[in-house]
mmCIF file of C-alpha atoms and ligand atoms in Angstrom:
data_model
loop_
_atom_site.group_PDB
_atom_site.id
_atom_site.type_symbol
_atom_site.label_atom_id
_atom_site.label_comp_id
_atom_site.label_asym_id
_atom_site.label_seq_id
_atom_site.Cartn_x
_atom_site.Cartn_y
_atom_site.Cartn_z
ATOM 1 C CA MET I 1 -8.824 -58.144 -35.082
ATOM 2 C CA ALA I 2 -8.250 -57.049 -31.498
ATOM 3 C CA GLU I 3 -7.745 -53.329 -30.959
ATOM 4 C CA ALA I 4 -4.063 -52.468 -30.339
ATOM 5 C CA LYS I 5 -3.426 -51.572 -26.728
ATOM 6 C CA GLY I 6 -2.674 -47.912 -26.164
ATOM 7 C CA THR I 7 -0.801 -46.076 -23.443
ATOM 8 C CA LEU I 8 -2.260 -45.937 -19.934
ATOM 9 C CA LEU I 9 -1.983 -42.759 -17.891
ATOM 10 C CA VAL I 10 -1.849 -43.539 -14.173
ATOM 11 C CA THR I 11 -2.277 -40.631 -11.764
ATOM 12 C CA GLY I 12 -0.935 -41.318 -8.293
ATOM 13 C CA GLY I 13 0.959 -44.290 -9.690
ATOM 14 C CA ALA I 14 3.740 -43.882 -7.120
ATOM 15 C CA GLY I 15 1.347 -44.256 -4.184
ATOM 16 C CA TYR I 16 0.364 -47.383 -2.292
ATOM 17 C CA ILE I 17 -2.399 -48.880 -4.455
ATOM 18 C CA GLY I 18 -1.204 -47.106 -7.604
ATOM 19 C CA SER I 19 2.307 -48.557 -7.433
ATOM 20 C CA HIS I 20 1.055 -52.124 -6.989
ATOM 21 C CA THR I 21 -1.228 -51.649 -9.987
ATOM 22 C CA VAL I 22 1.540 -50.093 -12.090
ATOM 23 C CA ALA I 23 3.799 -53.067 -11.300
ATOM 24 C CA ARG I 24 1.117 -55.482 -12.459
ATOM 25 C CA LEU I 25 0.268 -53.533 -15.620
ATOM 26 C CA HIS I 26 3.964 -53.241 -16.472
ATOM 27 C CA GLU I 27 4.505 -56.980 -15.928
ATOM 28 C CA GLY I 28 1.485 -57.589 -18.167
ATOM 29 C CA GLY I 29 3.177 -55.721 -21.017
ATOM 30 C CA GLU I 30 1.144 -52.507 -20.846
ATOM 31 C CA ARG I 31 2.665 -49.146 -21.756
ATOM 32 C CA VAL I 32 2.363 -46.982 -18.658
ATOM 33 C CA VAL I 33 2.900 -43.284 -17.986
ATOM 34 C CA VAL I 34 2.734 -42.269 -14.330
ATOM 35 C CA LEU I 35 1.807 -38.736 -13.283
ATOM 36 C CA ASP I 36 2.501 -38.195 -9.596
ATOM 37 C CA ASN I 37 3.431 -35.092 -7.618
ATOM 38 C CA LEU I 38 5.222 -37.236 -4.988
ATOM 39 C CA VAL I 39 3.407 -35.488 -2.137
ATOM 40 C CA PHE I 40 2.557 -38.956 -0.827
ATOM 41 C CA GLY I 41 4.031 -41.145 -3.560
ATOM 42 C CA HIS I 42 7.543 -42.585 -3.695
ATOM 43 C CA ARG I 43 9.623 -42.538 -6.868
ATOM 44 C CA GLU I 44 11.336 -45.761 -5.806
ATOM 45 C CA ALA I 45 7.962 -47.548 -5.712
ATOM 46 C CA LEU I 46 7.956 -47.538 -9.533
ATOM 47 C CA PRO I 47 9.716 -50.142 -11.700
ATOM 48 C CA ALA I 48 13.336 -49.136 -12.304
ATOM 49 C CA ALA I 49 12.839 -49.170 -16.082
ATOM 50 C CA GLY I 50 10.094 -49.375 -18.657
ATOM 51 C CA VAL I 51 7.581 -46.998 -17.080
ATOM 52 C CA THR I 52 7.531 -43.301 -18.004
ATOM 53 C CA PHE I 53 7.430 -41.079 -14.944
ATOM 54 C CA VAL I 54 6.227 -37.476 -15.014
ATOM 55 C CA GLN I 55 6.542 -35.609 -11.749
ATOM 56 C CA GLY I 56 3.791 -33.061 -11.433
ATOM 57 C CA ASP I 57 0.286 -32.251 -10.427
ATOM 58 C CA MET I 58 -2.885 -33.210 -12.244
ATOM 59 C CA ALA I 59 -4.217 -29.728 -11.438
ATOM 60 C CA ASP I 60 -1.451 -28.234 -13.620
ATOM 61 C CA ALA I 61 -3.424 -27.770 -16.852
ATOM 62 C CA GLY I 62 -0.336 -26.979 -18.968
ATOM 63 C CA LEU I 63 1.489 -30.082 -17.799
ATOM 64 C CA VAL I 64 -1.559 -32.322 -18.245
ATOM 65 C CA GLU I 65 -2.036 -30.968 -21.772
ATOM 66 C CA ARG I 66 1.604 -31.741 -22.606
ATOM 67 C CA VAL I 67 1.247 -35.290 -21.214
ATOM 68 C CA PHE I 68 -1.858 -35.904 -23.327
ATOM 69 C CA ALA I 69 -0.313 -34.373 -26.458
ATOM 70 C CA GLU I 70 2.857 -36.436 -26.110
ATOM 71 C CA HIS I 71 1.525 -39.796 -24.909
ATOM 72 C CA LYS I 72 -2.047 -39.839 -26.272
ATOM 73 C CA PRO I 73 -3.324 -42.143 -23.522
ATOM 74 C CA GLU I 74 -6.035 -44.610 -24.370
ATOM 75 C CA ALA I 75 -7.292 -44.728 -20.764
ATOM 76 C CA VAL I 76 -6.704 -43.059 -17.421
ATOM 77 C CA LEU I 77 -6.408 -44.912 -14.122
ATOM 78 C CA HIS I 78 -6.953 -42.296 -11.478
ATOM 79 C CA PHE I 79 -5.495 -43.028 -8.032
ATOM 80 C CA ALA I 80 -4.187 -39.606 -6.996
ATOM 81 C CA ALA I 81 -6.144 -38.406 -3.974
ATOM 82 C CA PHE I 82 -5.879 -37.455 -0.320
ATOM 83 C CA ALA I 83 -7.296 -40.153 1.936
ATOM 84 C CA TYR I 84 -7.178 -39.133 5.601
ATOM 85 C CA VAL I 85 -10.784 -39.167 6.767
ATOM 86 C CA GLY I 86 -10.091 -37.178 9.951
ATOM 87 C CA GLU I 87 -8.162 -34.488 8.089
ATOM 88 C CA SER I 88 -10.982 -34.226 5.559
ATOM 89 C CA VAL I 89 -13.312 -33.270 8.392
ATOM 90 C CA THR I 90 -11.045 -30.493 9.691
ATOM 91 C CA ASP I 91 -9.834 -29.289 6.258
ATOM 92 C CA PRO I 92 -12.628 -30.093 3.794
ATOM 93 C CA LEU I 93 -11.508 -27.629 1.129
ATOM 94 C CA LYS I 94 -8.175 -29.408 0.803
ATOM 95 C CA TYR I 95 -10.129 -32.578 -0.033
ATOM 96 C CA TYR I 96 -12.585 -30.977 -2.415
ATOM 97 C CA ARG I 97 -9.720 -29.201 -4.185
ATOM 98 C CA ASN I 98 -7.539 -32.251 -4.580
ATOM 99 C CA ASN I 99 -10.088 -35.053 -4.930
ATOM 100 C CA LEU I 100 -12.803 -33.216 -6.840
ATOM 101 C CA ALA I 101 -11.524 -30.009 -8.480
ATOM 102 C CA ALA I 102 -8.091 -31.244 -9.614
ATOM 103 C CA PRO I 103 -9.440 -34.265 -11.548
ATOM 104 C CA LEU I 104 -11.616 -31.874 -13.566
ATOM 105 C CA VAL I 105 -8.425 -30.644 -15.241
ATOM 106 C CA LEU I 106 -7.669 -34.231 -16.183
ATOM 107 C CA LEU I 107 -11.190 -34.807 -17.473
ATOM 108 C CA GLU I 108 -11.058 -31.644 -19.584
ATOM 109 C CA ALA I 109 -7.872 -32.921 -21.203
ATOM 110 C CA MET I 110 -9.504 -36.316 -21.787
ATOM 111 C CA GLN I 111 -12.449 -34.638 -23.478
ATOM 112 C CA ARG I 112 -10.174 -32.518 -25.697
ATOM 113 C CA HIS I 113 -8.070 -35.497 -26.700
ATOM 114 C CA GLY I 114 -10.885 -37.998 -27.215
ATOM 115 C CA CYS I 115 -9.784 -40.264 -24.341
ATOM 116 C CA ARG I 116 -12.948 -42.030 -23.198
ATOM 117 C CA ARG I 117 -11.913 -44.603 -20.594
ATOM 118 C CA PHE I 118 -11.513 -43.855 -16.907
ATOM 119 C CA ILE I 119 -10.911 -46.141 -13.954
ATOM 120 C CA PHE I 120 -11.589 -44.388 -10.701
ATOM 121 C CA SER I 121 -10.344 -45.296 -7.215
ATOM 122 C CA SER I 122 -13.569 -44.815 -5.358
ATOM 123 C CA THR I 123 -14.354 -46.101 -1.904
ATOM 124 C CA CYS I 124 -16.897 -47.762 0.345
ATOM 125 C CA ALA I 125 -16.792 -44.429 2.216
ATOM 126 C CA THR I 126 -19.193 -43.151 -0.464
ATOM 127 C CA TYR I 127 -21.882 -45.290 1.214
ATOM 128 C CA GLY I 128 -21.603 -43.673 4.654
ATOM 129 C CA ASP I 129 -23.113 -45.553 7.587
ATOM 130 C CA PRO I 130 -24.302 -48.954 6.447
ATOM 131 C CA VAL I 131 -28.021 -49.613 6.467
ATOM 132 C CA ARG I 132 -27.326 -53.270 5.608
ATOM 133 C CA VAL I 133 -24.282 -55.539 5.576
ATOM 134 C CA PRO I 134 -22.845 -56.910 3.357
ATOM 135 C CA MET I 135 -23.077 -53.896 1.094
ATOM 136 C CA ASN I 136 -23.680 -54.171 -2.613
ATOM 137 C CA GLU I 137 -23.479 -51.367 -5.194
ATOM 138 C CA GLU I 138 -27.170 -50.546 -4.724
ATOM 139 C CA HIS I 139 -26.594 -49.557 -1.107
ATOM 140 C CA PRO I 140 -27.630 -45.895 -0.621
ATOM 141 C CA GLN I 141 -24.750 -43.438 -0.951
ATOM 142 C CA ALA I 142 -24.766 -40.977 1.930
ATOM 143 C CA PRO I 143 -21.135 -40.228 2.790
ATOM 144 C CA VAL I 144 -20.516 -39.042 6.340
ATOM 145 C CA ASN I 145 -17.233 -37.185 5.812
ATOM 146 C CA PRO I 146 -15.727 -34.887 3.150
ATOM 147 C CA TYR I 147 -13.333 -37.608 1.958
ATOM 148 C CA GLY I 148 -16.223 -39.927 1.066
ATOM 149 C CA ALA I 149 -18.241 -37.007 -0.279
ATOM 150 C CA SER I 150 -15.412 -35.868 -2.561
ATOM 151 C CA LYS I 151 -15.222 -39.346 -4.123
ATOM 152 C CA TRP I 152 -19.000 -39.629 -4.404
ATOM 153 C CA MET I 153 -19.212 -36.232 -6.123
ATOM 154 C CA LEU I 154 -16.569 -37.241 -8.646
ATOM 155 C CA GLU I 155 -18.606 -40.357 -9.437
ATOM 156 C CA ARG I 156 -21.485 -37.993 -10.252
ATOM 157 C CA VAL I 157 -19.230 -35.857 -12.451
ATOM 158 C CA LEU I 158 -18.129 -38.963 -14.331
ATOM 159 C CA LYS I 159 -21.733 -40.039 -14.952
ATOM 160 C CA ASP I 160 -22.504 -36.573 -16.317
ATOM 161 C CA CYS I 161 -19.453 -36.769 -18.596
ATOM 162 C CA ASP I 162 -20.733 -40.106 -19.895
ATOM 163 C CA ALA I 163 -24.116 -38.545 -20.699
ATOM 164 C CA ALA I 164 -22.521 -35.517 -22.358
ATOM 165 C CA TRP I 165 -19.524 -36.886 -24.261
ATOM 166 C CA GLY I 166 -19.457 -40.633 -23.850
ATOM 167 C CA LEU I 167 -16.804 -41.050 -21.149
ATOM 168 C CA LYS I 168 -16.934 -44.629 -19.866
ATOM 169 C CA SER I 169 -15.860 -45.085 -16.264
ATOM 170 C CA VAL I 170 -15.549 -47.870 -13.748
ATOM 171 C CA PHE I 171 -15.892 -46.712 -10.148
ATOM 172 C CA LEU I 172 -13.956 -49.220 -8.101
ATOM 173 C CA ARG I 173 -15.218 -48.880 -4.551
ATOM 174 C CA TYR I 174 -12.438 -50.263 -2.389
ATOM 175 C CA PHE I 175 -13.043 -51.633 1.077
ATOM 176 C CA ASN I 176 -9.964 -51.763 3.399
ATOM 177 C CA ALA I 177 -6.838 -51.973 1.246
ATOM 178 C CA SER I 178 -4.020 -53.834 2.981
ATOM 179 C CA GLY I 179 -1.040 -56.105 2.387
ATOM 180 C CA CYS I 180 1.888 -55.632 0.041
ATOM 181 C CA ASP I 181 3.642 -57.139 -2.921
ATOM 182 C CA PRO I 182 4.318 -60.748 -1.753
ATOM 183 C CA GLU I 183 8.015 -60.378 -2.495
ATOM 184 C CA GLY I 184 8.160 -57.315 -0.272
ATOM 185 C CA ARG I 185 9.572 -55.058 -3.038
ATOM 186 C CA ILE I 186 6.972 -52.335 -2.553
ATOM 187 C CA GLY I 187 4.479 -51.698 0.192
ATOM 188 C CA GLU I 188 2.414 -49.327 2.252
ATOM 189 C CA ASP I 189 4.356 -46.242 3.264
ATOM 190 C CA HIS I 190 2.100 -43.463 4.516
ATOM 191 C CA ASP I 191 3.244 -40.556 6.629
ATOM 192 C CA PRO I 192 1.498 -40.331 9.003
ATOM 193 C CA GLU I 193 0.428 -43.970 9.070
ATOM 194 C CA THR I 194 -3.064 -44.385 10.474
ATOM 195 C CA HIS I 195 -4.159 -47.786 9.134
ATOM 196 C CA LEU I 196 -4.692 -50.728 11.402
ATOM 197 C CA ILE I 197 -2.385 -53.409 9.972
ATOM 198 C CA PRO I 198 0.684 -51.175 9.525
ATOM 199 C CA ARG I 199 0.108 -49.638 12.972
ATOM 200 C CA ILE I 200 0.005 -53.114 14.520
ATOM 201 C CA LEU I 201 3.220 -54.060 12.723
ATOM 202 C CA MET I 202 4.890 -50.805 13.730
ATOM 203 C CA ALA I 203 4.027 -51.744 17.311
ATOM 204 C CA ALA I 204 5.441 -55.258 16.757
ATOM 205 C CA LYS I 205 8.693 -53.665 15.560
ATOM 206 C CA GLY I 206 8.800 -51.275 18.505
ATOM 207 C CA GLU I 207 8.502 -48.183 16.277
ATOM 208 C CA ILE I 208 5.479 -47.147 18.315
ATOM 209 C CA GLU I 209 4.683 -48.117 21.879
ATOM 210 C CA GLY I 210 1.634 -50.245 21.151
ATOM 211 C CA LEU I 211 -1.735 -50.307 19.503
ATOM 212 C CA THR I 212 -4.663 -48.235 20.666
ATOM 213 C CA ILE I 213 -7.930 -49.949 19.816
ATOM 214 C CA PHE I 214 -10.502 -47.307 19.004
ATOM 215 C CA GLY I 215 -13.554 -48.575 20.877
ATOM 216 C CA ASP I 216 -14.518 -52.020 22.158
ATOM 217 C CA ASP I 217 -18.175 -51.279 22.813
ATOM 218 C CA TYR I 218 -19.493 -51.703 19.270
ATOM 219 C CA PRO I 219 -22.429 -54.032 18.592
ATOM 220 C CA THR I 220 -20.119 -56.683 17.085
ATOM 221 C CA PRO I 221 -19.183 -60.156 18.438
ATOM 222 C CA ASP I 222 -16.093 -58.927 20.330
ATOM 223 C CA GLY I 223 -17.019 -55.238 20.590
ATOM 224 C CA THR I 224 -14.408 -54.021 18.067
ATOM 225 C CA CYS I 225 -15.069 -52.771 14.529
ATOM 226 C CA VAL I 226 -15.380 -55.254 11.706
ATOM 227 C CA ARG I 227 -13.836 -54.509 8.299
ATOM 228 C CA ASP I 228 -13.366 -56.246 4.969
ATOM 229 C CA TYR I 229 -9.611 -56.272 4.289
ATOM 230 C CA ILE I 230 -8.812 -56.498 0.595
ATOM 231 C CA HIS I 231 -5.279 -57.302 -0.512
ATOM 232 C CA VAL I 232 -3.628 -54.574 -2.579
ATOM 233 C CA CYS I 233 -2.536 -57.148 -5.204
ATOM 234 C CA ASP I 234 -6.180 -58.169 -5.605
ATOM 235 C CA LEU I 235 -7.030 -54.497 -6.080
ATOM 236 C CA ALA I 236 -4.331 -54.330 -8.760
ATOM 237 C CA SER I 237 -5.801 -57.291 -10.640
ATOM 238 C CA ALA I 238 -9.284 -55.727 -10.418
ATOM 239 C CA HIS I 239 -7.930 -52.691 -12.276
ATOM 240 C CA GLU I 240 -6.779 -54.944 -15.092
ATOM 241 C CA LYS I 241 -10.236 -56.501 -15.241
ATOM 242 C CA ALA I 242 -11.904 -53.076 -15.224
ATOM 243 C CA LEU I 243 -9.657 -52.047 -18.091
ATOM 244 C CA ALA I 244 -10.648 -55.162 -20.029
ATOM 245 C CA HIS I 245 -14.293 -54.285 -19.382
ATOM 246 C CA LEU I 246 -13.832 -50.827 -20.898
ATOM 247 C CA ARG I 247 -11.701 -52.106 -23.774
ATOM 248 C CA GLY I 248 -14.450 -54.601 -24.512
ATOM 249 C CA GLY I 249 -16.948 -51.763 -24.931
ATOM 250 C CA GLY I 250 -18.371 -51.978 -21.388
ATOM 251 C CA GLY I 251 -20.274 -49.050 -19.972
ATOM 252 C CA THR I 252 -20.018 -46.854 -16.891
ATOM 253 C CA THR I 253 -20.552 -48.861 -13.752
ATOM 254 C CA ALA I 254 -19.689 -49.133 -10.060
ATOM 255 C CA VAL I 255 -18.018 -52.225 -8.624
ATOM 256 C CA ASN I 256 -17.298 -53.019 -4.977
ATOM 257 C CA LEU I 257 -13.930 -54.583 -4.235
ATOM 258 C CA GLY I 258 -13.684 -56.667 -1.091
ATOM 259 C CA THR I 259 -13.527 -60.290 0.018
ATOM 260 C CA GLY I 260 -17.038 -60.558 1.433
ATOM 261 C CA ARG I 261 -15.580 -61.512 4.839
ATOM 262 C CA GLY I 262 -15.337 -59.302 7.884
ATOM 263 C CA PHE I 263 -12.666 -59.387 10.598
ATOM 264 C CA SER I 264 -12.662 -57.477 13.868
ATOM 265 C CA VAL I 265 -9.776 -55.348 15.108
ATOM 266 C CA LYS I 266 -9.041 -57.973 17.758
ATOM 267 C CA GLU I 267 -9.020 -60.775 15.171
ATOM 268 C CA ILE I 268 -6.529 -58.848 13.053
ATOM 269 C CA LEU I 269 -4.404 -58.203 16.119
ATOM 270 C CA ARG I 270 -4.351 -61.912 17.044
ATOM 271 C CA ALA I 271 -3.464 -62.859 13.456
ATOM 272 C CA ALA I 272 -0.600 -60.338 13.506
ATOM 273 C CA GLU I 273 0.698 -61.767 16.777
ATOM 274 C CA GLN I 274 0.736 -65.227 15.182
ATOM 275 C CA VAL I 275 2.534 -63.997 12.060
ATOM 276 C CA THR I 276 5.156 -61.926 13.869
ATOM 277 C CA GLY I 277 5.521 -64.012 17.013
ATOM 278 C CA VAL I 278 5.425 -60.763 18.989
ATOM 279 C CA SER I 279 2.976 -60.012 21.775
ATOM 280 C CA ILE I 280 1.702 -56.525 20.983
ATOM 281 C CA PRO I 281 0.875 -54.127 23.825
ATOM 282 C CA VAL I 282 -2.684 -52.840 23.575
ATOM 283 C CA THR I 283 -4.563 -49.958 25.128
ATOM 284 C CA TYR I 284 -8.218 -49.139 24.658
ATOM 285 C CA GLY I 285 -9.238 -45.675 23.569
ATOM 286 C CA PRO I 286 -12.529 -44.038 22.676
ATOM 287 C CA ARG I 287 -14.277 -44.715 19.387
ATOM 288 C CA ARG I 288 -12.807 -42.846 16.398
ATOM 289 C CA ALA I 289 -15.236 -40.342 14.924
ATOM 290 C CA GLY I 290 -16.891 -41.578 11.750
ATOM 291 C CA ASP I 291 -16.109 -45.301 12.249
ATOM 292 C CA PRO I 292 -19.136 -47.506 11.462
ATOM 293 C CA ALA I 293 -19.325 -50.763 13.475
ATOM 294 C CA GLU I 294 -19.181 -53.023 10.444
ATOM 295 C CA LEU I 295 -18.227 -52.594 6.772
ATOM 296 C CA VAL I 296 -18.343 -55.746 4.682
ATOM 297 C CA CYS I 297 -18.489 -55.928 0.914
ATOM 298 C CA ASP I 298 -20.835 -57.962 -1.224
ATOM 299 C CA PRO I 299 -18.427 -58.760 -4.085
ATOM 300 C CA ALA I 300 -20.984 -60.576 -6.304
ATOM 301 C CA LYS I 301 -21.052 -57.904 -9.004
ATOM 302 C CA ALA I 302 -17.263 -57.926 -9.373
ATOM 303 C CA LYS I 303 -17.435 -61.668 -10.011
ATOM 304 C CA ALA I 304 -20.382 -61.464 -12.402
ATOM 305 C CA LEU I 305 -19.286 -58.424 -14.397
ATOM 306 C CA LEU I 306 -15.484 -58.482 -14.241
ATOM 307 C CA ASP I 307 -14.827 -62.148 -13.464
ATOM 308 C CA TRP I 308 -12.816 -60.939 -10.489
ATOM 309 C CA GLU I 309 -12.655 -62.226 -6.976
ATOM 310 C CA ALA I 310 -10.220 -61.762 -4.151
ATOM 311 C CA GLY I 311 -7.424 -64.332 -4.124
ATOM 312 C CA HIS I 312 -6.240 -63.452 -0.611
ATOM 313 C CA LYS I 313 -9.207 -64.096 1.642
ATOM 314 C CA ASP I 314 -7.267 -64.778 4.828
ATOM 315 C CA PRO I 315 -5.907 -61.549 6.345
ATOM 316 C CA ARG I 316 -2.864 -63.484 7.560
ATOM 317 C CA SER I 317 -1.523 -63.321 4.011
ATOM 318 C CA HIS I 318 -1.956 -59.524 4.053
ATOM 319 C CA ILE I 319 -0.137 -59.340 7.361
ATOM 320 C CA GLU I 320 2.666 -61.679 6.215
ATOM 321 C CA SER I 321 3.394 -59.631 3.114
ATOM 322 C CA ALA I 322 3.180 -56.352 5.039
ATOM 323 C CA TRP I 323 5.562 -57.755 7.675
ATOM 324 C CA ARG I 324 8.022 -58.816 4.965
ATOM 325 C CA TRP I 325 7.973 -55.272 3.617
ATOM 326 C CA MET I 326 8.206 -53.634 7.032
ATOM 327 C CA THR I 327 11.145 -55.781 8.050
ATOM 328 C CA GLY I 328 12.706 -55.533 4.576
ATOM 329 C CA PRO I 329 12.857 -52.536 2.222
ATOM 330 C CA ARG I 330 10.800 -50.182 4.332
ATOM 331 C CA GLY I 331 12.731 -51.152 7.439
ATOM 332 C CA GLY I 332 15.965 -50.513 5.554
ATOM 333 C CA ARG I 333 14.800 -47.112 4.402
ATOM 334 C CA TYR I 334 13.904 -46.177 7.948
ATOM 335 C CA GLY I 335 17.208 -47.422 9.237
ATOM 336 C CA ALA I 336 15.614 -49.886 11.648
HETATM 337 N N1 LIG S 1 -8.086 -48.934 14.261
HETATM 338 C C1 LIG S 1 -7.712 -49.011 15.589
HETATM 339 N N2 LIG S 1 -6.492 -48.526 15.950
HETATM 340 C C2 LIG S 1 -5.623 -47.952 15.058
HETATM 341 C C3 LIG S 1 -6.011 -47.872 13.702
HETATM 342 C C4 LIG S 1 -7.260 -48.366 13.333
HETATM 343 O O1 LIG S 1 -8.451 -49.529 16.433
HETATM 344 O O2 LIG S 1 -4.531 -47.498 15.450
HETATM 345 C C5 LIG S 1 -9.390 -49.466 13.845
HETATM 346 C C6 LIG S 1 -10.306 -48.411 13.249
HETATM 347 O O3 LIG S 1 -11.047 -47.788 14.276
HETATM 348 C C7 LIG S 1 -11.165 -49.253 12.312
HETATM 349 C C8 LIG S 1 -10.230 -50.373 11.854
HETATM 350 O O4 LIG S 1 -9.165 -50.398 12.811
HETATM 351 O O5 LIG S 1 -12.232 -49.829 13.032
HETATM 352 C C9 LIG S 1 -9.653 -50.139 10.479
HETATM 353 O O6 LIG S 1 -9.122 -48.826 10.437
HETATM 354 P P1 LIG S 1 -8.214 -48.286 9.249
HETATM 355 O O7 LIG S 1 -7.780 -46.895 9.628
HETATM 356 O O8 LIG S 1 -7.158 -49.289 8.947
HETATM 357 O O9 LIG S 1 -9.182 -48.254 8.004
HETATM 358 P P2 LIG S 1 -10.595 -47.504 7.765
HETATM 359 O O10 LIG S 1 -11.645 -48.491 8.189
HETATM 360 O O11 LIG S 1 -10.605 -46.237 8.565
HETATM 361 O O12 LIG S 1 -10.603 -47.267 6.300
#
């Protein structure tokens, strides 16, 4: 007989990737408790009913203990983290405190309560500068900024917890998350917004003057950086698959999440101009510190191990959904 499904604790469930995953888990009939301090998350990004919301910080040991005692989660999906690479360079302790130290409180509670399943939002930034492209999970991990290092160190902690007390984790190493819920109900809402696709769309809406392209002298076909843009709804479905892996008795493992296809900044810009019908003003600036020329995922392991592959391979679908959100709910919220 199949094991009954328990409650899922989702940290950072009101954030960008977390909220899309919560929506999918909820629609799939899972029982979900979200723990989010709303520093970057949005309460309204959660389903109106049927999901338990606890506002608070995962570093608050008393609160985390109460959540575990009350809800007895079967697994934790851990999204809560700071994710501004540049800020991590100027304020590394903020990143090590929030992305490395705070989850230890969560892990201690998991150990006490016998919760042995953990799905971790890791990142291709744990690899650092690519020595080969596309990158598979065996690529050397040599992060080049404190953000990537904080995620890489937590992966190490999780492996040690497996050795010591049998915690089973899946490290999902995301490439460039983008796009939104296709119906435009929830979306990407960072403050400040630094990511390419939302910046382009903000420029298309006239919220910012235009797009600055950070460097056009890279050794790539058109001189601009190449990235693997993975749709946030595909990330959400990968979390379901990772959960099934752990529920099926699967062990600790790392899995890259991307499409396997790279697109340059200029290609994304052209696609956005097609989708929006707006000609977007562009200026060229210097390279952004820490940007490798090309990051492209080898998604073979995700297919082989989790039976997962990206459904949205054309970035136009990411841009379309993001545009729907920007001109819909988000636009409404911002009064534009
Ligand atoms: N980028 C850019 N202008 C912007 C924002 C981003 O040229 O205003 C470039 C950035 O240098 C990188 C790519 O777009 O090559 C994707 O950047 P993003 O911040 O979206 O994701 P990252 O690769 O840093 O995770």
